Coordinates of C-alpha atoms in Angstrom, one line a residue:
M5 CA -59.6 31.4 -31.1
D6 CA -63.2 31.8 -31.7
K7 CA -65.3 34.6 -33.4
K8 CA -68.7 33.6 -32.3
S9 CA -70.6 32.5 -29.1
I10 CA -69.3 29.4 -27.7
W11 CA -72.6 28.4 -26.1
T12 CA -73.6 26.3 -29.2
K13 CA -70.5 24.2 -28.9
Y14 CA -71.3 22.6 -25.5
H15 CA -72.7 19.1 -25.2
K16 CA -74.8 18.0 -22.3
E17 CA -72.0 16.8 -20.2
Q18 CA -70.1 20.1 -20.6
K19 CA -73.2 22.2 -19.7
Q20 CA -73.6 20.1 -16.5
E21 CA -69.9 20.7 -15.6
L22 CA -70.3 24.4 -16.5
N23 CA -73.4 24.8 -14.2
Q24 CA -71.6 23.0 -11.4
I25 CA -68.6 25.2 -11.5
C26 CA -70.7 28.4 -11.7
E27 CA -72.9 27.4 -8.8
K28 CA -69.8 26.9 -6.7
Y29 CA -68.4 30.2 -8.0
K30 CA -71.6 32.2 -7.0
N31 CA -71.2 30.6 -3.4
Y32 CA -67.6 31.7 -3.3
L33 CA -68.4 35.1 -4.4
T34 CA -71.1 35.5 -1.9
I35 CA -69.0 34.2 1.1
G36 CA -65.6 35.7 0.1
K37 CA -66.1 39.5 -0.2
T38 CA -62.9 40.4 1.5
E39 CA -59.3 39.2 1.1
R40 CA -59.3 37.6 4.6
E41 CA -62.6 35.8 3.8
C42 CA -61.2 34.5 0.5
V43 CA -57.9 33.2 2.1
S44 CA -59.7 31.5 4.9
L45 CA -62.2 29.9 2.5
M46 CA -59.5 28.7 0.2
I47 CA -57.2 27.3 2.8
K48 CA -60.0 25.3 4.3
E49 CA -60.9 23.8 1.0
A50 CA -57.2 23.2 0.0
E51 CA -56.6 21.3 3.2
S52 CA -59.4 19.0 2.1
Y53 CA -57.4 18.3 -1.0
G54 CA -54.2 17.5 1.0
Y55 CA -52.4 20.8 1.2
R56 CA -50.4 21.5 4.3
D57 CA -49.1 24.7 5.9
L58 CA -45.5 25.2 4.6
R59 CA -44.5 27.0 7.8
A60 CA -45.5 24.0 9.9
I61 CA -43.3 21.8 7.6
I62 CA -40.3 24.1 8.0
D63 CA -40.9 24.2 11.8
N64 CA -40.9 20.5 11.9
G65 CA -37.8 20.2 9.8
E66 CA -39.5 18.1 7.2
K67 CA -38.5 17.6 3.6
L68 CA -40.9 17.7 0.7
K69 CA -41.1 15.2 -2.1
P70 CA -42.7 15.2 -5.5
Q71 CA -46.5 15.6 -5.6
D72 CA -46.6 17.2 -2.1
R73 CA -49.0 20.0 -1.7
V74 CA -48.4 22.9 0.5
Y75 CA -49.7 26.5 1.1
I76 CA -48.3 29.6 2.8
E77 CA -50.4 32.7 3.7
K78 CA -49.3 36.2 4.7
M79 CA -51.2 38.3 7.2
G80 CA -54.3 36.4 6.3
K81 CA -54.7 38.4 3.0
T82 CA -52.4 36.7 0.5
V83 CA -52.0 33.0 -0.1
M84 CA -49.9 30.7 -2.3
F85 CA -50.5 27.2 -3.2
F86 CA -47.6 24.9 -4.5
Q87 CA -47.6 21.3 -5.8
V88 CA -44.1 20.0 -6.0
G89 CA -43.2 18.5 -9.4
E90 CA -40.9 15.7 -10.4
E91 CA -38.5 18.0 -12.0
C92 CA -35.9 20.0 -10.1
L93 CA -37.5 23.4 -9.0
E94 CA -34.5 25.1 -10.6
H95 CA -36.2 24.3 -14.0
G96 CA -38.9 26.6 -13.2
M97 CA -42.6 26.6 -12.3
N98 CA -46.0 27.0 -14.0
I99 CA -47.6 29.8 -12.2
L100 CA -51.1 31.1 -12.0
G101 CA -51.5 34.6 -10.3
A102 CA -54.7 36.5 -9.4
H103 CA -55.7 39.1 -6.9
I104 CA -58.4 38.9 -4.3
D105 CA -58.7 42.5 -3.4
S106 CA -61.5 44.6 -5.1
P107 CA -62.6 48.2 -5.1
R108 CA -64.6 49.1 -1.9
L109 CA -64.6 51.7 0.8
D110 CA -62.5 51.3 4.1
V111 CA -63.6 52.4 7.5
K112 CA -61.1 55.1 8.8
Q113 CA -59.3 54.6 12.1
I114 CA -61.3 57.4 13.9
P115 CA -64.6 56.9 12.1
L116 CA -67.5 57.2 14.4
Y117 CA -69.3 60.5 14.6
E118 CA -72.7 62.1 14.9
K119 CA -74.1 64.9 12.9
S120 CA -77.8 66.2 13.0
E121 CA -78.9 63.1 15.0
F122 CA -77.4 60.7 12.4
A123 CA -74.6 58.4 13.3
Y124 CA -71.9 57.8 10.7
L125 CA -68.8 55.9 9.9
D126 CA -66.2 57.9 8.1
A127 CA -64.8 56.1 5.1
H128 CA -62.0 56.1 2.5
Y129 CA -62.5 54.5 -0.8
Y130 CA -60.0 51.8 -2.0
G131 CA -59.1 51.3 -5.6
G132 CA -60.5 53.0 -8.7
I133 CA -64.3 53.7 -8.4
K134 CA -66.9 55.8 -9.8
K135 CA -68.0 57.4 -6.4
Y136 CA -71.6 58.1 -7.5
Q137 CA -72.2 54.2 -8.1
W138 CA -71.9 53.6 -4.4
L139 CA -74.7 55.9 -3.3
A140 CA -78.2 54.7 -2.2
L141 CA -77.2 51.1 -2.3
P142 CA -77.6 48.5 0.5
L143 CA -74.2 48.0 2.0
A144 CA -72.5 45.5 4.4
I145 CA -69.5 45.7 6.8
H146 CA -66.9 43.0 6.7
G147 CA -63.7 42.7 8.5
V148 CA -61.9 42.4 11.8
V149 CA -61.4 44.4 14.9
V150 CA -58.2 43.5 16.9
K151 CA -58.3 44.5 20.6
K152 CA -55.2 45.5 22.6
D153 CA -55.0 42.1 24.2
G154 CA -54.8 40.5 20.7
T155 CA -58.3 39.3 20.6
V156 CA -59.6 39.2 17.0
V157 CA -63.2 40.1 16.6
T158 CA -64.7 39.1 13.2
I159 CA -67.4 41.4 11.8
S160 CA -69.9 40.6 9.1
I161 CA -73.0 42.7 9.2
G162 CA -75.6 43.0 6.3
E163 CA -75.5 39.6 4.5
K164 CA -78.1 37.7 6.5
E165 CA -81.8 38.4 5.8
T166 CA -82.2 39.3 9.5
D167 CA -79.3 41.7 9.5
P168 CA -79.5 45.4 9.1
V169 CA -77.9 47.0 6.0
F170 CA -76.2 50.4 5.7
V171 CA -76.2 53.2 3.1
M172 CA -74.4 56.2 1.8
S173 CA -77.0 58.8 1.1
D174 CA -77.6 60.4 -2.2
L175 CA -79.2 63.8 -2.9
L176 CA -82.9 63.7 -4.0
V177 CA -83.3 64.6 -7.6
H178 CA -85.8 67.4 -6.7
L179 CA -82.9 69.4 -5.2
S180 CA -80.1 68.3 -7.6
S181 CA -80.2 71.0 -10.2
K182 CA -76.8 72.4 -9.2
Q183 CA -75.2 69.0 -8.7
M184 CA -76.5 67.7 -12.1
K185 CA -74.4 70.3 -13.9
Q186 CA -71.2 69.2 -12.3
N187 CA -68.7 66.6 -13.7
A188 CA -69.7 63.1 -12.8
G189 CA -66.2 62.6 -11.2
T190 CA -66.6 65.5 -8.9
F191 CA -70.3 66.0 -8.0
I192 CA -69.7 63.7 -5.0
D193 CA -66.7 64.4 -2.7
G194 CA -64.8 61.5 -1.2
E195 CA -65.3 63.0 2.3
Q196 CA -69.1 62.9 1.7
M197 CA -69.1 59.1 1.3
D198 CA -69.7 58.2 4.9
L199 CA -71.8 55.3 6.0
L200 CA -75.1 55.9 7.7
I201 CA -75.3 53.4 10.7
G202 CA -77.8 54.9 13.1
N203 CA -80.6 57.5 14.1
M204 CA -82.0 56.3 17.4
P205 CA -80.8 58.1 20.5
A206 CA -79.6 56.2 23.6
D207 CA -81.8 56.2 26.6
I208 CA -79.8 58.9 28.3
E209 CA -79.9 62.7 28.0
E210 CA -76.3 63.4 26.8
K211 CA -74.7 65.0 23.8
E212 CA -74.4 62.8 20.8
S213 CA -76.8 60.3 22.2
V214 CA -77.2 58.6 18.8
K215 CA -73.5 57.8 18.6
L216 CA -73.6 56.6 22.2
G217 CA -76.5 54.3 21.3
V218 CA -74.4 52.7 18.5
L219 CA -71.4 52.3 20.8
A220 CA -73.7 50.5 23.3
I221 CA -74.8 48.1 20.5
L222 CA -71.2 47.4 19.5
K223 CA -70.2 46.8 23.1
E224 CA -73.1 44.4 23.7
A225 CA -72.8 42.5 20.4
Y226 CA -69.0 42.4 19.9
D227 CA -67.4 43.7 23.1
I228 CA -65.5 46.4 21.4
E229 CA -64.9 50.1 22.4
E230 CA -64.7 53.1 20.2
E231 CA -60.9 53.2 20.5
D232 CA -60.7 49.6 19.1
F233 CA -61.5 51.2 15.7
M234 CA -57.8 52.2 15.7
S235 CA -56.8 48.6 15.1
A236 CA -59.6 47.5 12.9
E237 CA -59.7 46.5 9.2
L238 CA -63.3 47.0 8.2
E239 CA -64.5 47.0 4.6
I240 CA -67.7 48.4 3.2
V241 CA -69.0 46.2 0.3
P242 CA -72.3 45.7 -1.4
A243 CA -74.8 43.6 0.6
G244 CA -76.3 40.5 -1.0
A245 CA -75.5 37.3 -2.8
A246 CA -74.1 36.8 -6.3
R247 CA -77.0 35.8 -8.6
D248 CA -77.7 34.5 -12.1
C249 CA -78.2 37.3 -14.6
G250 CA -80.5 37.3 -17.6
L251 CA -83.6 35.3 -18.4
D252 CA -81.4 32.5 -19.8
R253 CA -79.2 32.5 -16.7
S254 CA -76.2 32.8 -18.9
M255 CA -74.4 35.3 -16.8
I256 CA -73.5 35.9 -13.1
M257 CA -73.8 39.2 -11.4
G258 CA -71.9 39.9 -8.1
Y259 CA -69.6 42.1 -6.2
G260 CA -65.7 41.6 -6.6
Q261 CA -65.5 39.7 -9.9
D262 CA -62.4 41.8 -10.7
D263 CA -60.5 39.7 -9.9
R264 CA -62.2 36.9 -7.8
V265 CA -63.5 35.4 -11.1
C266 CA -59.9 34.7 -12.1
A267 CA -58.9 33.8 -8.5
F268 CA -61.6 31.2 -8.2
T269 CA -61.0 29.6 -11.6
S270 CA -57.2 29.6 -10.9
F271 CA -57.7 28.0 -7.5
M272 CA -60.1 25.4 -9.0
A273 CA -57.6 24.5 -11.6
M274 CA -54.9 24.1 -9.0
M275 CA -57.1 21.9 -6.8
Q276 CA -57.8 19.7 -9.8
L277 CA -54.1 19.1 -10.7
E278 CA -53.0 15.5 -10.4
K279 CA -49.5 14.3 -10.9
T280 CA -47.3 17.1 -12.3
D281 CA -43.7 17.0 -13.7
R282 CA -43.2 20.7 -13.2
T283 CA -43.8 22.5 -9.9
C284 CA -47.1 24.4 -10.0
C285 CA -48.0 27.5 -8.1
C286 CA -51.2 29.5 -7.7
I287 CA -50.8 33.0 -6.1
L288 CA -53.8 34.9 -4.8
A289 CA -52.6 38.3 -4.0
D290 CA -53.7 41.5 -2.2
K291 CA -53.3 45.2 -2.9
E292 CA -53.3 44.9 -6.8
E293 CA -56.0 47.6 -7.0
I294 CA -53.7 50.1 -5.4
G295 CA -50.4 49.2 -7.1
S296 CA -49.5 45.8 -5.5
V297 CA -47.9 47.7 -2.6
G298 CA -47.3 46.6 1.0
A299 CA -46.3 43.4 2.6
T300 CA -49.2 41.5 1.2
G301 CA -48.8 42.9 -2.4
M302 CA -46.9 41.4 -5.2
Q303 CA -44.2 44.1 -5.0
S304 CA -43.1 42.6 -1.7
R305 CA -40.7 39.8 -1.4
F306 CA -43.3 37.3 -0.1
F307 CA -43.5 35.3 -3.3
E308 CA -39.7 35.1 -3.7
N309 CA -39.2 34.2 0.0
A310 CA -41.9 31.4 -0.3
V311 CA -40.1 29.9 -3.3
A312 CA -36.8 30.1 -1.4
E313 CA -38.4 28.2 1.5
L314 CA -39.9 25.6 -0.9
M315 CA -36.5 25.1 -2.4
A316 CA -35.0 24.7 1.1
C317 CA -37.5 22.0 1.8
T318 CA -36.8 20.1 -1.5
E319 CA -33.5 20.0 -3.2
G320 CA -31.7 22.6 -0.9
Y321 CA -31.5 26.4 -1.2
S322 CA -28.9 28.6 -3.0
D323 CA -29.4 32.1 -4.3
L324 CA -28.3 31.2 -7.8
R325 CA -30.7 28.2 -7.9
L326 CA -33.5 30.4 -6.7
R327 CA -32.8 33.0 -9.5
R328 CA -32.9 30.2 -12.1
A329 CA -36.1 28.9 -10.7
L330 CA -37.8 32.3 -11.1
E331 CA -36.4 33.1 -14.5
N332 CA -37.3 29.6 -15.9
S333 CA -40.9 29.9 -14.7
S334 CA -43.9 30.6 -17.0
M335 CA -46.8 32.5 -15.7
M336 CA -50.5 33.3 -16.6
S337 CA -51.3 36.6 -14.8
S338 CA -55.0 35.8 -14.2
D339 CA -56.7 39.1 -14.4
V340 CA -60.0 40.2 -15.9
S341 CA -60.3 42.1 -19.2
A342 CA -62.8 44.7 -20.2
A343 CA -65.7 43.1 -22.1
Y344 CA -67.0 45.0 -25.2
D345 CA -70.2 46.8 -24.3
P346 CA -72.4 48.0 -27.3
M347 CA -73.9 50.6 -25.1
Y348 CA -70.4 52.4 -25.0
A349 CA -68.9 51.2 -28.3
D350 CA -67.0 54.4 -28.8
V351 CA -64.2 53.4 -26.3
F352 CA -63.7 50.0 -27.8
E353 CA -61.9 48.9 -31.1
D354 CA -64.0 45.9 -31.9
K355 CA -61.4 43.9 -33.8
N356 CA -59.3 43.8 -30.7
S357 CA -62.0 43.7 -28.0
A358 CA -63.0 40.8 -25.7
F359 CA -66.6 39.6 -26.2
F360 CA -68.8 37.8 -23.8
S361 CA -69.1 34.0 -24.3
H362 CA -66.1 34.0 -26.7
G363 CA -63.8 32.3 -24.2
I364 CA -60.8 33.2 -22.1
V365 CA -59.0 36.5 -23.0
L366 CA -55.3 36.7 -23.9
N367 CA -54.0 40.2 -23.4
K368 CA -50.5 40.4 -24.9
Y369 CA -50.2 43.8 -23.1
T370 CA -52.3 46.0 -20.9
G371 CA -51.2 49.4 -19.6
S372 CA -52.4 52.7 -20.9
R373 CA -52.0 54.6 -24.1
G374 CA -48.4 53.8 -25.3
K375 CA -48.4 50.5 -23.3
S376 CA -47.2 52.4 -20.3
G377 CA -47.0 50.2 -17.2
S378 CA -47.6 46.9 -19.1
N379 CA -45.9 43.5 -19.5
D380 CA -45.7 42.9 -23.2
A381 CA -45.7 39.1 -23.7
N382 CA -43.2 37.4 -26.1
P383 CA -44.7 35.9 -29.3
E384 CA -42.8 32.7 -28.8
F385 CA -44.6 32.2 -25.5
I386 CA -47.9 33.0 -26.9
A387 CA -47.5 30.6 -29.8
A388 CA -46.6 27.9 -27.2
L389 CA -49.8 28.7 -25.2
R390 CA -51.9 28.6 -28.4
A391 CA -50.8 25.1 -29.0
I392 CA -51.6 24.0 -25.6
L393 CA -55.1 25.7 -25.6
D394 CA -55.9 24.3 -29.1
K395 CA -54.9 20.8 -28.1
N396 CA -57.2 20.9 -25.0
G397 CA -60.2 22.4 -26.7
V398 CA -60.0 25.7 -24.9
C399 CA -61.9 28.6 -26.5
Y400 CA -60.0 31.8 -26.3
Q401 CA -59.7 35.2 -27.8
T402 CA -57.2 38.2 -27.8
A403 CA -58.0 41.7 -26.8
E404 CA -56.7 45.1 -25.7
L405 CA -58.2 47.2 -22.9
G406 CA -60.3 49.5 -25.1
R407 CA -59.1 52.1 -27.7
V408 CA -55.5 53.2 -27.7
D409 CA -56.2 56.6 -26.1
A410 CA -59.4 55.8 -24.2
G411 CA -57.5 54.9 -20.9
G412 CA -56.1 51.6 -19.7
G413 CA -55.1 49.7 -16.7
G414 CA -52.5 47.2 -15.3
T415 CA -52.0 44.0 -13.6
I416 CA -49.3 42.1 -11.7
A417 CA -47.8 40.7 -14.9
Y418 CA -45.0 43.4 -15.2
I419 CA -44.0 42.8 -11.6
M420 CA -43.5 38.9 -12.2
A421 CA -41.8 39.7 -15.5
N422 CA -39.1 41.5 -13.6
Y423 CA -37.7 38.0 -12.8
G424 CA -37.2 37.3 -16.4
M425 CA -39.9 34.8 -16.7
N426 CA -42.4 34.5 -19.5
V427 CA -45.8 36.1 -18.4
I428 CA -49.0 36.9 -20.2
D429 CA -52.3 38.3 -18.9
C430 CA -55.0 35.8 -19.4
G431 CA -58.5 36.2 -17.8
V432 CA -62.2 36.5 -18.0
A433 CA -64.1 39.5 -19.8
V434 CA -66.2 41.5 -17.3
L435 CA -69.0 44.0 -17.8
C436 CA -69.4 47.0 -15.4
M437 CA -65.8 46.5 -14.1
H438 CA -65.1 48.2 -10.7
A439 CA -68.8 48.9 -10.2
P440 CA -70.4 47.6 -7.0
W441 CA -72.0 44.8 -9.2
E442 CA -70.1 43.2 -12.0
V443 CA -71.2 40.8 -14.7
A444 CA -69.4 37.8 -16.2
S445 CA -70.4 35.1 -18.8
K446 CA -70.8 31.6 -17.3
A447 CA -69.3 30.1 -20.5
D448 CA -66.1 32.2 -20.1
I449 CA -65.9 31.2 -16.4
Y450 CA -65.9 27.6 -17.6
E451 CA -63.4 28.2 -20.3
A452 CA -61.1 29.8 -17.7
V453 CA -61.0 26.6 -15.6
K454 CA -60.3 24.7 -18.7
C455 CA -57.5 27.1 -19.8
Y456 CA -55.7 27.3 -16.4
R457 CA -56.0 23.6 -15.9
S458 CA -54.4 23.0 -19.3
F459 CA -51.6 25.5 -18.6
L460 CA -50.6 23.9 -15.2
R461 CA -50.5 20.4 -16.8
E462 CA -48.7 21.2 -20.0
A463 CA -46.8 24.5 -20.0

């Protein structure tokens, strides 16, 4: 544990490695702005490391042997990577688990309308956001449209320099006297958060000609019709690349760092794993921001089913052996923590806060107020982790998520703890969490890779 900035500790080679990791991370953040994009990006890279599709192995009736690497995805939005260990799977696994969904706005199923010669897409926000932060920002549309014949049309508009961007309009300050007297949480209604996408009428004299003009563009560019929105999954996200932050370039600013900063570092640690005695797993899950629900969330049986399939392809499946494998496992729930912000010091308790550039953050518990909804890690497990991190020169700190009665939040840790395994929340401290643009320390990103790498190898 460190009580001062860790930047002064790095020698030249470490700074070079840190910069290489962070440049790759910025590229990942820029490319992977949705769950589908993250899964696709990571599977492609994992295959270059020798990972194979577990479903193909099952279909071929193959058996897996120690050190084999496999992955399995669900609906293109959740993916898990496994490296088979020398030990029996029944003895448990070392697991890293992060989520790849982030707060955003989703396009509704019947979204397109015209009002006062403006064309809009009706939207519904996803996850916990401050709605006012999303107004008057350049926004992009990412996702897929699935046509009735099964054709999947991939959409990404607003990221290239030649692309148009979109906006949710804000009220000019000159006419905001009434609005400015309202509560920050209520002065913009969710139904007002619709995406402005056009203003030019089509070359025909008809009602809603601006909307018709937009439909004509969609038909020409993507061959999609208005009714195809019913089977679309389109996400509205901030437009633009992740960038260095600060004159000293010590930080990274980008969209979706909760929780892709932990997803990326977990994934990188998994890819760097060499020979392992204990089976290792990296889970990159969907739907954490709305309670880990649905078929691609951690409350589904996807993880449990994947381990059952892995067991069937190794030593042979039984329900009892599966239960033992899950209970005997250890997990770092790789999720971000709230970084201490001196501009808002009154919501933090500084002795138990996470500070930028002080290393990876161990959260014994999260939850809110009386630890509600949290996993509360056992001290024996924490002590064992401390020994591993100290041995491997990992800089770390402990923290809570703000003052006791200030609020709080949760992760997937409590869900995995239901199997009886040891779990602790362990992630990177982030400023501006859940804002369209979030900030993380490059030093903490580097320490996260070191931490997760050490955990997989030695826990």
